[in-house]
Coordinates of C-alpha atoms and ligand atoms in Angstrom, one line a residue:
X1 CA -15.9 21.1 29.5
X2 CA -14.4 17.8 30.4
X3 CA -17.6 15.9 30.2
X4 CA -18.0 16.9 26.5
X5 CA -14.8 15.1 25.9
X6 CA -16.2 11.8 27.1
X7 CA -18.7 10.0 24.9
X8 CA -18.8 6.2 24.6
X9 CA -16.0 4.9 22.4
X10 CA -14.6 8.4 21.7
X11 CA -11.0 7.0 21.8
X12 CA -11.8 5.1 18.5
X13 CA -11.6 8.4 16.6
X14 CA -8.7 9.7 18.6
X15 CA -5.0 10.1 18.0
X16 CA -2.8 10.0 21.1
X17 CA 0.4 11.9 21.5
X18 CA 2.9 10.7 24.1
X19 CA 5.1 13.2 26.0
X20 CA 8.2 12.0 27.8
X21 CA 8.4 14.9 30.3
X22 CA 12.1 14.6 30.9
X23 CA 12.9 15.3 27.2
X24 CA 10.0 17.6 25.9
X25 CA 10.7 21.1 27.1
X26 CA 12.7 22.6 30.0
X27 CA 11.3 25.8 31.4
X28 CA 13.8 26.5 34.2
X29 CA 17.2 25.9 32.6
X30 CA 18.1 22.8 34.7
X31 CA 18.5 20.7 31.6
X32 CA 15.5 18.5 32.4
X33 CA 12.0 18.9 30.8
X34 CA 9.2 19.9 33.1
X35 CA 5.4 20.5 33.4
X36 CA 5.4 24.3 32.7
X37 CA 7.6 23.4 29.7
X38 CA 4.9 21.0 28.4
X39 CA 2.1 23.5 29.0
X40 CA 4.0 26.1 27.0
X41 CA 4.1 23.8 24.0
X42 CA 0.5 22.7 23.9
X43 CA -0.2 24.7 20.8
X44 CA 2.2 22.3 18.9
X45 CA -0.2 19.4 19.9
X46 CA -3.2 21.5 19.0
X47 CA -1.8 22.3 15.5
X48 CA -1.0 18.7 14.9
X49 CA -4.6 18.0 15.8
X50 CA -4.2 15.2 18.3
X51 CA -6.9 14.4 20.8
X52 CA -5.1 13.0 23.8
X53 CA -1.8 13.7 25.6
X54 CA -0.4 10.6 27.3
X55 CA 2.0 11.9 30.0
X56 CA 4.8 9.5 31.0
X57 CA 5.3 9.6 34.8
X58 CA 5.8 12.9 36.6
X59 CA 5.2 11.5 40.1
X60 CA 7.6 11.8 43.0
X61 CA 10.5 9.4 42.2
X62 CA 14.1 8.8 43.0
X63 CA 14.4 8.6 39.2
X64 CA 16.3 5.3 39.0
X65 CA 14.2 4.5 35.9
X66 CA 13.3 8.1 35.0
X67 CA 10.1 8.1 37.0
X68 CA 8.8 4.6 36.4
X69 CA 9.9 4.0 40.1
X70 CA 7.4 6.0 42.1
X71 CA 7.7 7.0 45.7
X72 CA 4.5 9.0 46.0
X73 CA 1.6 8.4 43.6
X74 CA -0.3 11.6 44.6
X75 CA 2.4 14.2 44.2
X76 CA 4.6 15.6 41.4
X77 CA 8.4 15.3 41.6
X78 CA 10.0 18.7 42.2
X79 CA 12.1 18.0 39.1
X80 CA 9.0 18.4 37.0
X81 CA 7.1 21.0 39.0
X82 CA 4.2 20.9 41.4
X83 CA 0.6 19.6 41.5
X84 CA -0.5 23.1 40.6
X85 CA 1.6 22.9 37.5
X86 CA -0.1 19.6 36.6
X87 CA -3.5 21.1 37.2
X88 CA -2.5 23.9 34.8
X89 CA -1.4 21.4 32.2
X90 CA -4.7 19.5 32.5
X91 CA -6.6 22.8 32.2
X92 CA -4.5 23.9 29.2
X93 CA -5.2 20.5 27.5
X94 CA -9.0 20.7 28.2
X95 CA -9.1 24.3 26.9
X96 CA -7.8 23.0 23.6
X97 CA -10.2 20.0 23.6
X98 CA -7.3 17.6 24.4
X99 CA -7.7 14.9 27.0
X100 CA -4.9 14.0 29.4
X101 CA -4.0 10.4 30.2
X102 CA -1.7 9.6 33.1
X103 CA 0.8 6.8 33.2
X104 CA -0.2 4.3 35.8
X105 CA 2.7 2.4 37.2
X106 CA 1.3 -0.1 39.7
X107 CA 3.1 -3.4 39.1
X108 CA 5.8 -2.0 41.3
X109 CA 6.6 1.0 43.4
X110 CA 10.0 2.6 44.3
X111 CA 11.9 1.0 47.1
X112 CA 11.6 4.5 48.7
X113 CA 7.8 4.4 48.7
X114 CA 6.5 4.5 52.3
X115 CA 4.6 1.2 51.6
X116 CA 7.9 -0.6 50.8
X117 CA 9.9 1.1 53.5
X118 CA 7.3 -0.2 56.0
X119 CA 7.2 -3.7 54.5
X120 CA 10.9 -4.2 55.1
X121 CA 9.9 -4.8 58.7
X122 CA 8.8 -8.5 58.8
X123 CA 6.3 -7.6 61.5
X124 CA 4.7 -4.8 59.5
X125 CA 1.1 -4.9 58.3
X126 CA 2.5 -4.1 54.9
X127 CA 4.9 -7.1 54.7
X128 CA 2.5 -9.0 52.4
X129 CA 2.2 -6.0 50.1
X130 CA 5.3 -7.1 48.3
X131 CA 6.8 -10.5 47.3
X132 CA 9.0 -11.3 50.2
X133 CA 10.4 -14.9 50.2
X134 CA 13.2 -16.9 51.9
X135 CA 16.2 -17.9 49.8
X136 CA 16.6 -21.3 48.2
X137 CA 20.1 -22.8 48.5
X138 CA 19.8 -24.6 45.2
X139 CA 18.8 -21.5 43.2
X140 CA 21.4 -19.2 41.6
X141 CA 22.9 -17.0 44.2
X142 CA 20.6 -18.5 46.8
X143 CA 17.7 -16.4 45.6
X144 CA 14.1 -17.8 45.8
X145 CA 14.2 -18.8 42.1
X146 CA 16.2 -18.4 38.9
X147 CA 14.4 -15.4 37.4
X148 CA 16.4 -12.7 35.6
X149 CA 15.3 -9.1 35.9
X150 CA 14.2 -7.2 32.7
X151 CA 17.1 -4.9 33.3
X152 CA 19.7 -7.8 33.8
X153 CA 20.9 -9.6 36.9
X154 CA 18.7 -11.6 39.4
X155 CA 15.1 -10.5 39.8
X156 CA 15.5 -10.9 43.6
X157 CA 17.2 -8.6 46.1
X158 CA 18.4 -9.8 49.5
X159 CA 17.5 -7.6 52.4
X160 CA 19.8 -8.1 55.4
X161 CA 17.3 -6.6 57.8
X162 CA 15.2 -9.8 57.7
X163 CA 17.5 -12.1 55.8
X164 CA 14.8 -12.4 53.1
X165 CA 14.5 -11.6 49.4
X166 CA 12.0 -9.3 47.5
X167 CA 11.0 -9.7 43.9
X168 CA 11.8 -6.9 41.4
X169 CA 11.0 -7.8 37.8
X170 CA 12.7 -4.5 36.9
X171 CA 15.4 -2.7 38.9
X172 CA 16.1 -3.5 42.6
X173 CA 14.7 0.0 43.2
X174 CA 11.3 -1.2 41.7
X175 CA 10.0 -3.9 44.0
X176 CA 6.9 -5.7 42.7
X177 CA 3.6 -5.1 44.5
X178 CA 1.7 -8.2 45.6
X179 CA -1.7 -7.8 43.9
X180 CA -2.9 -11.0 45.6
X181 CA -3.4 -8.8 48.7
X182 CA -6.8 -7.0 48.4
X183 CA -5.5 -4.1 50.4
X184 CA -2.9 -3.4 47.7
X185 CA -5.6 -3.3 45.1
X186 CA -7.9 -1.1 47.1
X187 CA -5.1 1.4 47.7
X188 CA -4.4 1.5 43.9
X189 CA -8.0 2.0 43.0
X190 CA -8.4 4.8 45.6
X191 CA -5.4 6.5 44.1
X192 CA -6.9 6.2 40.6
X193 CA -10.2 7.7 41.8
X194 CA -8.3 10.6 43.2
X195 CA -6.7 11.3 39.8
X196 CA -10.0 11.0 38.0
X197 CA -11.5 13.5 40.4
X198 CA -8.6 15.8 39.6
X199 CA -9.6 15.7 36.0
X200 CA -7.5 13.1 34.2
X201 CA -9.2 11.4 31.3
X202 CA -7.6 7.9 31.4
X203 CA -4.7 5.8 32.1
X204 CA -1.8 4.1 30.2
X205 CA -1.1 1.1 32.4
X206 CA 2.6 0.2 32.7
X207 CA 3.2 -3.6 32.3
X208 CA -0.3 -4.2 33.6
X209 CA -0.3 -7.9 32.6
X210 CA 2.4 -8.5 35.2
X211 CA 0.1 -7.8 38.2
X212 CA -1.2 -11.3 38.3
X213 CA 1.7 -13.8 38.7
X214 CA 2.0 -17.5 39.0
X215 CA 2.0 -17.5 42.9
X216 CA 4.2 -20.7 42.9
X217 CA 7.0 -18.6 41.4
X218 CA 8.3 -21.5 39.3
X219 CA 11.8 -21.5 38.0
X220 CA 12.0 -20.4 34.3
X221 CA 13.3 -22.4 31.4
X222 CA 17.1 -21.9 30.9
X223 CA 17.2 -20.8 27.3
X224 CA 20.4 -18.7 27.4
X225 CA 23.5 -20.8 27.0
X226 CA 25.7 -18.4 28.8
X227 CA 23.6 -17.7 31.9
X228 CA 22.1 -19.6 34.8
X229 CA 19.2 -17.1 35.0
X230 CA 16.0 -17.5 33.1
X231 CA 13.3 -15.2 31.7
X232 CA 10.6 -14.7 34.4
X233 CA 7.7 -16.2 32.4
X234 CA 5.8 -16.8 35.6
X235 CA 5.1 -13.0 35.9
X236 CA 3.2 -12.7 32.6
X237 CA -0.5 -13.0 32.0
X238 CA -1.2 -14.7 35.4
X239 CA -4.4 -16.5 36.2
X240 CA -6.1 -13.6 37.9
X241 CA -5.2 -10.9 35.4
X242 CA -8.7 -10.5 33.9
X243 CA -10.3 -10.7 37.3
X244 CA -8.1 -7.8 38.5
X245 CA -8.7 -5.7 35.4
X246 CA -12.4 -6.1 35.7
X247 CA -12.3 -5.3 39.4
X248 CA -10.2 -2.2 38.7
X249 CA -12.5 -1.1 35.9
X250 CA -15.6 -1.4 38.2
X251 CA -14.0 0.1 41.3
X252 CA -12.7 3.1 39.5
X253 CA -15.6 3.4 37.1
X254 CA -13.3 3.4 34.0
X255 CA -15.8 2.2 31.4
X256 CA -18.7 3.9 33.2
X257 CA -17.0 7.3 32.8
X258 CA -15.6 6.5 29.4
X259 CA -12.0 7.0 30.4
X260 CA -9.4 5.8 28.0
X261 CA -7.5 2.7 29.2
X262 CA -4.6 1.2 27.4
X263 CA -2.6 -1.6 29.0
X264 CA 1.0 -2.2 28.2
X265 CA 1.2 -6.0 27.8
X266 CA 4.5 -7.5 26.9
X267 CA 3.9 -11.2 26.0
X268 CA 0.2 -10.6 25.2
X269 CA -1.2 -12.7 22.4
X270 CA -3.9 -11.7 20.0
X271 CA -6.3 -14.1 21.7
X272 CA -5.7 -12.5 25.1
X273 CA -5.9 -9.0 23.7
X274 CA -9.3 -9.8 22.1
X275 CA -10.7 -10.9 25.4
X276 CA -9.2 -8.1 27.4
X277 CA -10.5 -5.5 25.0
X278 CA -13.9 -7.0 24.5
X279 CA -16.2 -4.1 25.6
X280 CA -18.7 -6.5 27.1
X281 CA -16.0 -7.7 29.6
X282 CA -15.3 -4.1 30.8
X283 CA -11.5 -4.7 31.3
X284 CA -9.5 -2.4 29.0
X285 CA -10.1 -0.4 25.8
X286 CA -6.9 -1.5 24.1
X287 CA -3.5 -3.0 24.8
X288 CA 0.1 -2.4 23.5
X289 CA 1.4 -5.5 21.9
X290 CA 5.2 -6.1 21.8
X291 CA 5.1 -8.5 18.9
X292 CA 6.0 -6.2 16.1
X293 CA 8.8 -4.5 18.0
X294 CA 10.4 -7.8 18.8
X295 CA 10.7 -9.0 15.2
X296 CA 14.2 -7.4 14.9
X297 CA 15.7 -9.6 17.6
X298 CA 16.8 -13.2 17.2
X299 CA 14.1 -15.5 18.5
X300 CA 14.9 -17.1 21.8
X301 CA 17.3 -14.3 22.8
X302 CA 16.9 -10.9 24.3
X303 CA 16.4 -7.5 22.7
X304 CA 20.2 -7.1 22.4
X305 CA 20.5 -9.1 19.1
X306 CA 20.0 -7.7 15.6
X307 CA 17.9 -9.4 12.9
X308 CA 16.6 -8.0 9.6
X309 CA 12.9 -8.0 9.4
X310 CA 11.6 -8.9 5.9
X311 CA 8.6 -6.7 5.0
X312 CA 6.2 -9.7 4.6
X313 CA 6.9 -10.7 8.2
X314 CA 6.2 -7.2 9.6
X315 CA 3.0 -6.9 7.5
X316 CA 1.8 -10.3 8.5
X317 CA 2.2 -9.4 12.2
X318 CA 0.2 -6.3 12.0
X319 CA -2.4 -8.1 9.8
X320 CA -2.8 -10.8 12.4
X321 CA -3.8 -8.2 15.0
X322 CA -6.1 -6.5 12.5
X323 CA -7.9 -9.8 11.7
X324 CA -7.8 -11.1 15.3
X325 CA -9.5 -8.0 16.7
X326 CA -11.8 -7.3 13.7
X327 CA -15.1 -8.4 15.3
X328 CA -14.4 -8.0 19.0
X329 CA -11.9 -5.7 20.7
X330 CA -9.8 -2.8 19.5
X331 CA -6.1 -2.3 18.5
X332 CA -3.6 0.3 19.5
X333 CA -1.2 1.3 16.8
X334 CA 2.4 2.4 17.4
X335 CA 5.9 2.4 16.0
X336 CA 7.6 4.4 18.8
X337 CA 7.6 5.2 22.4
X338 CA 10.1 6.1 25.1
X339 CA 11.4 2.5 25.2
X340 CA 11.9 1.9 21.5
X341 CA 14.4 3.2 18.9
X342 CA 13.2 5.9 16.5
X343 CA 10.9 4.4 13.8
X344 CA 12.5 6.2 10.9
X345 CA 15.9 4.7 11.9
X346 CA 14.5 1.3 12.6
X347 CA 11.9 0.6 9.9
X348 CA 12.5 3.5 7.5
X349 CA 15.6 5.0 6.0
X350 CA 17.1 7.8 8.0
X351 CA 19.6 8.9 5.3
X352 CA 19.2 12.6 4.2
X353 CA 17.8 11.3 0.8
X354 CA 15.0 9.2 2.2
X355 CA 14.3 10.3 5.8
X356 CA 11.3 12.5 5.0
X357 CA 9.5 10.1 2.6
X358 CA 10.2 7.1 4.7
X359 CA 8.9 8.8 7.9
X360 CA 5.7 9.8 6.0
X361 CA 5.2 6.4 4.6
X362 CA 5.6 4.6 7.9
X363 CA 3.1 7.1 9.3
X364 CA 0.6 6.5 6.5
X365 CA 0.8 2.7 6.9
X366 CA 0.3 2.8 10.6
X367 CA -2.4 5.4 10.7
X368 CA -4.5 3.7 8.0
X369 CA -4.7 0.5 10.0
X370 CA -7.7 0.0 12.2
X371 CA -7.1 1.1 15.8
X372 CA -6.0 4.1 17.9
X373 CA -2.7 5.5 16.7
X374 CA -0.1 6.7 19.1
X375 CA 2.5 9.4 18.1
X376 CA 5.6 9.6 20.3
X377 CA 7.1 13.1 20.6
X378 CA 9.4 13.9 17.7
X379 CA 8.0 11.1 15.6
X380 CA 6.0 13.8 13.8
X381 CA 9.2 15.4 12.8
X382 CA 10.9 12.2 11.6
X383 CA 13.4 12.4 14.5
X384 CA 16.2 9.9 14.2
X385 CA 18.2 7.7 16.6
X386 CA 20.7 9.5 18.8
X387 CA 23.9 8.3 17.0
X388 CA 25.8 7.7 20.3
X389 CA 29.3 6.1 19.8
X390 CA 30.6 6.0 23.4
X391 CA 29.2 4.3 26.5
X392 CA 29.6 7.5 28.5
X393 CA 26.8 9.1 26.3
X394 CA 24.1 6.7 27.6
X395 CA 22.0 7.3 30.7
X396 CA 19.4 4.5 30.6
X397 CA 19.9 1.9 33.3
X398 CA 18.7 -0.9 31.0
X399 CA 21.4 0.1 28.4
X400 CA 24.1 0.5 31.0
X401 CA 23.4 -2.7 32.8
X402 CA 23.4 -4.6 29.6
X403 CA 26.7 -3.1 28.5
X404 CA 28.4 -4.1 31.8
X405 CA 26.9 -7.6 31.7
X406 CA 27.7 -8.2 28.0
X407 CA 31.3 -7.0 28.3
X408 CA 31.6 -9.2 31.4
X409 CA 30.5 -12.2 29.3
X410 CA 33.2 -11.4 26.8
X411 CA 31.3 -9.6 24.1
X412 CA 33.6 -7.0 22.4
X413 CA 32.9 -3.4 23.5
X414 CA 32.6 -2.3 19.9
X415 CA 29.9 -4.9 19.3
X416 CA 28.0 -3.8 22.4
X417 CA 28.1 -0.2 21.2
X418 CA 27.0 -1.2 17.8
X419 CA 23.8 -2.9 19.2
X420 CA 23.1 -0.1 21.7
X421 CA 23.2 2.4 18.8
X422 CA 20.4 0.5 17.2
X423 CA 18.3 -0.7 20.2
X424 CA 18.9 1.5 23.3
X425 CA 16.0 3.3 24.8
X426 CA 18.0 6.5 24.9
X427 CA 17.6 6.8 21.1
X428 CA 14.0 7.9 21.9
X429 CA 14.9 10.0 24.9
X430 CA 17.1 12.8 23.4
X431 CA 15.5 16.2 23.6
X432 CA 12.6 17.1 21.5
X433 CA 13.9 19.3 18.7
X434 CA 12.0 22.6 18.6
X435 CA 14.5 24.7 16.5
X436 CA 18.0 24.7 15.1
X437 CA 19.7 26.3 18.1
X438 CA 22.4 24.7 20.2
X439 CA 20.1 22.4 22.2
X440 CA 17.3 22.4 19.8
X441 CA 15.3 24.9 21.9
X442 CA 14.8 22.3 24.6
X443 CA 16.8 24.1 27.3
X444 CA 18.9 27.1 28.0
X445 CA 21.0 25.0 30.3
X446 CA 22.9 21.7 29.7
X447 CA 20.5 19.0 28.5
X448 CA 20.5 15.7 30.4
X449 CA 21.0 14.0 27.1
X450 CA 22.5 15.8 24.2
X451 CA 20.3 17.1 21.4
X452 CA 20.6 15.2 18.0
X453 CA 23.2 16.6 15.6
X454 CA 20.7 16.9 12.7
X455 CA 18.6 19.5 14.6
X456 CA 19.5 22.1 11.8
X457 CA 17.3 20.1 9.5
X458 CA 15.0 18.1 11.8
X459 CA 13.1 20.6 14.1
X460 CA 9.6 21.7 14.7
X461 CA 10.0 25.3 13.6
X462 CA 11.3 24.2 10.2
X463 CA 8.6 21.5 9.9
X464 CA 5.7 23.7 10.7
X465 CA 6.9 26.3 8.1
X466 CA 7.3 23.7 5.3
X467 CA 3.9 22.4 3.9
X468 CA 5.6 19.3 2.6
X469 CA 7.1 18.3 6.0
X470 CA 6.7 15.1 7.9
X471 CA 4.8 17.2 10.5
X472 CA 2.1 18.3 8.0
X473 CA 1.8 14.8 6.7
X474 CA 1.0 13.6 10.2
X475 CA -1.4 16.5 10.6
X476 CA -3.2 15.4 7.4
X477 CA -3.4 11.8 8.7
X478 CA -5.0 13.0 12.0
X479 CA -7.4 15.1 10.0
X480 CA -8.3 12.2 7.7
X481 CA -9.1 10.0 10.7
X482 CA -11.3 12.7 12.2
X483 CA -13.3 13.2 9.0
X484 CA -13.4 9.8 7.3
X485 CA -15.3 7.1 9.0
X486 CA -13.8 4.4 6.9
X487 CA -10.4 5.1 8.5
X488 CA -11.9 4.5 11.9
X489 CA -14.3 1.6 11.2
X490 CA -13.4 0.2 7.8
X491 CA -12.7 -3.5 7.6
X492 CA -9.0 -4.3 7.0
X493 CA -7.9 -6.6 4.2
X494 CA -4.3 -7.3 3.2
X495 CA -3.3 -7.0 -0.4
X496 CA 0.0 -8.4 -1.9
X497 CA 1.0 -9.9 1.5
X498 CA 4.1 -11.5 0.0
X499 CA 5.4 -8.4 -1.9
X500 CA 8.9 -7.8 -0.5
X501 CA 8.8 -4.0 -0.9
X502 CA 5.1 -2.9 -1.0
X503 CA 2.8 -2.7 2.0
X504 CA -0.8 -2.6 0.5
X505 CA -4.2 -3.1 2.1
X506 CA -7.8 -1.9 1.7
X507 CA -10.2 -0.5 4.3
X508 CA -13.9 -1.0 3.5
X509 CA -17.0 0.5 5.0
X510 CA -20.2 -0.1 3.1
X511 CA -19.6 1.1 -0.4
X512 CA -16.5 3.1 0.6
X513 CA -13.1 1.5 -0.2
X514 CA -9.7 3.0 0.5
X515 CA -6.5 1.4 -0.9
X516 CA -3.2 2.1 0.7
X517 CA -0.1 1.5 -1.5
X518 CA 3.3 2.0 0.2
X519 CA 6.7 1.3 -1.1
X520 CA 8.6 0.5 2.1
X521 CA 12.1 0.4 0.5
X522 CA 14.7 2.7 -0.9
X523 CA 14.4 1.3 -4.4
X524 CA 11.6 1.7 -6.9
X525 CA 8.9 -1.0 -6.5
X526 CA 6.6 -2.5 -9.2
X527 CA 3.1 -3.5 -8.5
X528 CA 1.4 -5.9 -10.8
X529 CA -1.9 -4.1 -12.0
X530 CA -3.7 -7.4 -12.0
X531 CA -2.9 -7.9 -8.3
X532 CA -4.5 -4.7 -7.0
X533 CA -8.0 -3.1 -7.4
X534 CA -8.5 -0.9 -10.5
X535 CA -7.2 2.6 -9.7
X536 CA -8.7 4.4 -12.7
X537 CA -11.0 7.1 -11.5
X538 CA -9.8 6.8 -7.9
X539 CA -9.1 9.9 -5.8
X540 CA -5.7 10.3 -4.1
X541 CA -6.5 11.5 -0.5
X542 CA -2.9 11.6 0.6
X543 CA 0.5 11.0 -1.0
X544 CA 4.2 11.3 -0.3
X545 CA 5.0 12.3 -3.8
X546 CA 3.3 14.5 -6.5
X547 CA 1.6 13.0 -9.5
X548 CA 2.0 11.0 -11.8
X549 CA 0.6 8.2 -9.7
X550 CA 1.9 5.1 -11.4
X551 CA 2.2 1.5 -10.4
X552 CA 5.9 1.7 -10.3
X553 CA 6.3 3.4 -6.9
X554 CA 9.2 5.6 -6.3
X555 CA 11.5 4.9 -3.2
X556 CA 9.3 5.2 -0.1
X557 CA 6.4 6.5 -2.1
X558 CA 3.0 5.9 -0.6
X559 CA -0.6 6.9 -1.4
X560 CA -4.1 6.5 -0.1
X561 CA -6.6 6.0 -2.9
X562 CA -10.3 6.3 -2.5
X563 CA -11.6 3.8 -5.1
Ligands
TEU1 O1 8.3 -1.1 30.1 C1 7.9 -2.4 30.1 C2 8.8 -3.4 29.5 O2 8.4 -4.5 29.2 C3 10.2 -3.0 29.4 O3 11.0 -4.1 29.8 C4 10.5 -2.6 28.1 O4 10.1 -3.7 27.2 C5 11.9 -2.4 27.9 O5 12.2 -1.2 28.4 C6 12.3 -2.4 26.5 O6 13.6 -2.6 26.4 C7 7.6 -0.3 31.0 C8 8.0 1.2 30.7 O7 7.5 1.6 29.5 C9 9.5 1.3 30.9 O8 10.0 2.6 30.5 C10 9.8 1.0 32.3 O9 11.2 0.9 32.4 C11 9.3 -0.4 32.7 O10 8.0 -0.6 32.3 C12 9.3 -0.5 34.2 O11 8.4 0.3 34.8

């Protein structure tokens, strides 16, 4: 059956659904989601109509970063189940015509991975598998350079055993692998082949553009006035990135077997993405850009600053990727994932009055762009941010480290909490809401993060029962993509790029033209009839509101017209 799922370029017609295992469905009452839980909910994905399940990490892990710190790449953590449970999930997906994509986290391992444990011995054959360096007396704290970790604090950890330092771009429990060493790359490729043989259909590659670094490990520019540490720019998009990607593709047979590959690439530009996703180069199928999810931070700072995003800026950013990858390459499309706040709270209006329409309109806009859309669990219900008001409610190490550091620098605690409530990764990690019961049907025990308060209104059971729900709107969008070639292949053209409220664009394939009109505001918006194609005689394929279809759009009203 699996082979039927793999034809060349199949992922261009596909919609991917991301599952964050910890928060999807608990089956054994320990308050943490698990593999049997996911398998028991596959009919929800089938009803939505998605083609691919991307599974965030379920590998053995000390769970410092919820499984993005892996201590055994070829086993399942007991918290989530067993390898047999994973085989059952893969089979359950394939039975429904859904492919399964694994999260591949190979920029770093856990510090408890046997490779790293061995490498702590300076005489070990694995010493060079990681970035061990002597300290530098003139660098902050005596570390090898001035890099700050993505989770705060220095990116180097001193190991007393050999009086040397190792690099960790993320937490100290996530030492970076040294991809310059061919043995490291061979070990990674062998592990990937093992998963392909087990039946997985592709890989989402965690921070894959960090695997090639500037080997001189140069100090970063000091851009933060209050810190002596700098962003580790030398780890991004290194000189051997494309060589490594091509080698991986060849050695694992990624393109050859038509497996889906998507590289998470913070700091990627359109130009780099175009090269990396050029099918002729056989590197990756698509990448995740970070540009549009960084627009709401103050430039030159970190993510913990708030800035309004004028609609023309957001539209222009997505349009630049559409245009840049129009002839060569392919886009991924996303609002949400396990690291981002909830889209309806961030880009929409999560008030009771506008939540449903704004969630639908954001979905319409995204899914009508050219590229492969990704839906993050609960997005299809219009799930909102967590609404935490106390630091004790947070579990994410990035959020907690930031709070400690910011308070230490004198930022008032209320201000820290205000920003966390908007930006913390835990906003996306509260339990999936299945029904209106105490923990939203996620667990019979005590959930590791509390279920959102609005589960009486926002839950899958209610959404499936209501033909006008956000869920059924997503289902129609998936269906439209599956049945209308113009959604997949049509050329993108922005309309009204400067309009402060309306997101409008056309998609054209041969004589077929679709026009998307979306009011991305909570006020009525007027569209000048002279500025858009003639709508008379057009067919409305999908809309948030019932007719009449006028050029004054109601708050968060959106429509897809076939001209
Ligand atoms: O995230 C990569 C990444 O760039 C993070 O710094 C991300 O931007 C940050 O969490 C946003 O605030 C990936 C994973 O998606 C994330 O969950 C992991 O924590 C991280 O890599 C390390 O594996």
